Short mmCIF file of C-alpha atoms in Angstrom, two decimals:
data_model
loop_
_atom_site.label_atom_id
_atom_site.label_comp_id
_atom_site.label_asym_id
_atom_site.label_seq_id
_atom_site.Cartn_x
_atom_site.Cartn_y
_atom_site.Cartn_z
CA MET J 1256 -59.76 -20.17 72.39
CA THR J 1257 -56.07 -21.12 73.73
CA ALA J 1258 -52.87 -19.84 72.59
CA LEU J 1259 -49.99 -21.91 71.49
CA PRO J 1260 -46.97 -20.86 73.36
CA GLY J 1261 -44.46 -18.76 70.97
CA SER J 1262 -47.50 -18.39 68.44
CA SER J 1263 -49.72 -16.25 67.55
CA GLN J 1264 -51.95 -19.30 66.33
CA THR J 1265 -54.95 -20.25 68.59
CA LEU J 1266 -56.62 -23.83 68.76
CA PRO J 1267 -60.00 -24.46 69.46
CA ALA J 1268 -60.37 -25.25 73.33
CA THR J 1269 -62.04 -28.86 72.56
CA ILE J 1270 -61.15 -32.08 74.29
CA CYS J 1271 -61.39 -35.19 72.00
CA THR J 1272 -62.74 -38.24 72.92
CA PRO J 1273 -60.66 -41.38 72.39
CA ARG J 1274 -62.48 -42.03 69.40
CA ALA J 1275 -61.77 -38.96 67.62
CA GLN J 1276 -58.67 -38.67 68.78
CA ALA J 1277 -57.87 -42.53 66.94
CA ALA J 1278 -59.37 -41.08 64.06
CA LYS J 1279 -57.16 -38.43 64.19
CA ASN J 1280 -53.85 -40.49 64.38
CA ALA J 1281 -55.15 -42.80 61.84
CA ASP J 1282 -55.41 -39.70 59.33
CA SER J 1283 -51.97 -38.80 60.38
CA ILE J 1284 -50.16 -42.05 60.24
CA ARG J 1285 -52.03 -42.62 56.84
CA VAL J 1286 -50.90 -39.14 55.65
CA LEU J 1287 -47.70 -39.72 57.26
CA PRO J 1288 -45.71 -41.29 53.72
CA THR J 1289 -47.01 -38.65 51.75
CA VAL J 1290 -45.76 -36.09 53.77
CA ARG J 1291 -42.13 -37.99 53.78
CA GLU J 1292 -41.96 -38.00 50.34
CA LYS J 1293 -43.42 -34.32 49.81
CA LEU J 1294 -40.18 -34.02 52.52
CA ALA J 1295 -37.54 -36.03 50.82
CA GLY J 1296 -38.39 -34.53 47.06
CA ALA J 1297 -38.42 -30.60 49.22
CA ARG J 1298 -34.68 -31.60 50.71
CA LEU J 1299 -34.18 -32.95 47.02
CA GLU J 1300 -34.50 -29.83 45.56
CA VAL J 1301 -32.66 -27.91 48.16
CA GLN J 1302 -30.08 -29.93 47.69
CA GLY J 1303 -29.60 -29.31 43.35
CA LEU J 1304 -30.41 -25.83 44.02
CA GLU J 1305 -27.68 -25.98 46.31
CA GLN J 1306 -24.89 -27.09 43.96
CA LYS J 1307 -26.22 -24.75 41.16
CA LEU J 1308 -25.84 -21.98 43.76
CA SER J 1309 -21.90 -23.22 44.80
CA LEU J 1310 -21.83 -23.63 40.98
CA SER J 1311 -22.56 -19.96 39.76
CA GLN J 1312 -20.64 -18.58 42.96
CA GLY J 1313 -17.35 -20.69 41.22
CA GLN J 1314 -18.14 -18.88 37.53
CA LEU J 1315 -18.22 -15.85 39.12
CA TYR J 1316 -15.40 -16.20 41.49
CA ASP J 1317 -13.61 -17.30 37.81
CA ALA J 1318 -14.98 -14.18 36.42
CA ARG J 1319 -13.81 -11.98 38.89
CA ALA J 1320 -10.10 -13.40 38.52
CA ASP J 1321 -10.76 -12.86 34.92
CA ILE J 1322 -11.35 -9.54 35.06
CA ARG J 1323 -8.48 -9.32 37.37
CA GLY J 1324 -5.91 -10.65 35.16
CA LEU J 1325 -7.96 -8.00 32.45
CA LYS J 1326 -7.16 -5.18 34.41
CA THR J 1327 -3.47 -6.12 34.51
CA ASP J 1328 -3.15 -7.02 30.88
CA ASN J 1329 -4.89 -3.55 30.84
CA ALA J 1330 -2.47 -1.78 32.64
CA GLY J 1331 0.37 -3.07 31.12
CA LEU J 1332 -1.00 -2.26 27.94
CA LYS J 1333 -1.48 1.32 28.84
CA GLU J 1334 2.16 1.20 29.41
CA MET J 1335 3.44 0.44 26.63
CA VAL J 1336 1.13 2.79 24.47
CA LEU J 1337 2.26 5.49 26.66
CA ALA J 1338 5.78 4.34 26.16
CA THR J 1339 4.93 4.08 22.90
CA LYS J 1340 3.32 7.15 22.41
CA ALA J 1341 6.24 9.17 24.05
CA GLU J 1342 9.21 7.71 21.74
CA ALA J 1343 6.95 8.75 18.78
CA ASP J 1344 7.18 12.22 19.76
CA GLY J 1345 10.56 11.64 20.45
CA TRP J 1346 10.94 10.27 16.81
CA HIS J 1347 8.71 13.36 15.69
CA ILE J 1348 11.13 16.01 16.96
CA LYS J 1349 14.03 14.23 15.69
CA ALA J 1350 12.74 13.58 12.18
CA ARG J 1351 11.71 17.54 12.53
CA ARG J 1352 15.07 18.79 13.43
CA ARG J 1353 16.13 16.62 10.43
CA GLY J 1354 14.03 17.70 7.96
CA TRP J 1355 15.12 21.81 8.77
CA GLY J 1356 18.38 20.28 8.38
CA ILE J 1357 18.24 18.59 5.13
CA GLY J 1358 16.23 21.68 3.71
CA ILE J 1359 18.88 24.28 4.30
CA GLY J 1360 21.47 21.74 3.47
CA ILE J 1361 19.90 21.09 -0.13
CA GLY J 1362 17.94 23.77 -0.24
CA LEU J 1363 20.10 26.72 -0.04
CA PRO J 1364 23.06 25.16 -2.32
CA LEU J 1365 19.98 24.72 -5.00
CA THR J 1366 18.65 27.89 -4.40
CA TYR J 1367 22.01 29.17 -4.47
CA GLY J 1368 23.21 27.25 -7.66
CA GLY J 1369 19.77 28.25 -9.54
CA TYR J 1370 20.30 31.64 -9.09
CA LYS J 1371 23.85 31.87 -9.96
CA LEU J 1372 22.57 29.34 -13.53
CA PHE J 1373 19.87 31.91 -13.88
CA ARG J 1374 22.61 34.84 -13.71
CA ALA J 1375 24.75 33.49 -16.27
CA LEU J 1376 21.91 32.65 -18.67
CA ARG J 1377 20.89 36.25 -18.55
#
């Protein structure tokens, strides 16, 4: 057996007669159109898969762009929420101060007036 150069396969070391070689060639020539058709089909299949891959990659790039946009929108919304929360905290403090002011401004005179009325009716 002899090894093919650059291959691990071995071939039998038989020498074909011209008639046997011609038969092999004829078989090869008969099979050649079928092999060509299979090869053409495989090439078309590869082209189809490459097209699908390029479409999938395009969708992936679009999805990544959408995600980047959503992250940007999310960051903007986060800033708005923080600003709104800070503003709400400020209003809460102001309302508490006003509440004390209103409570003292109204409650104290009412209490004093009620006390005077109670004393007058006694």
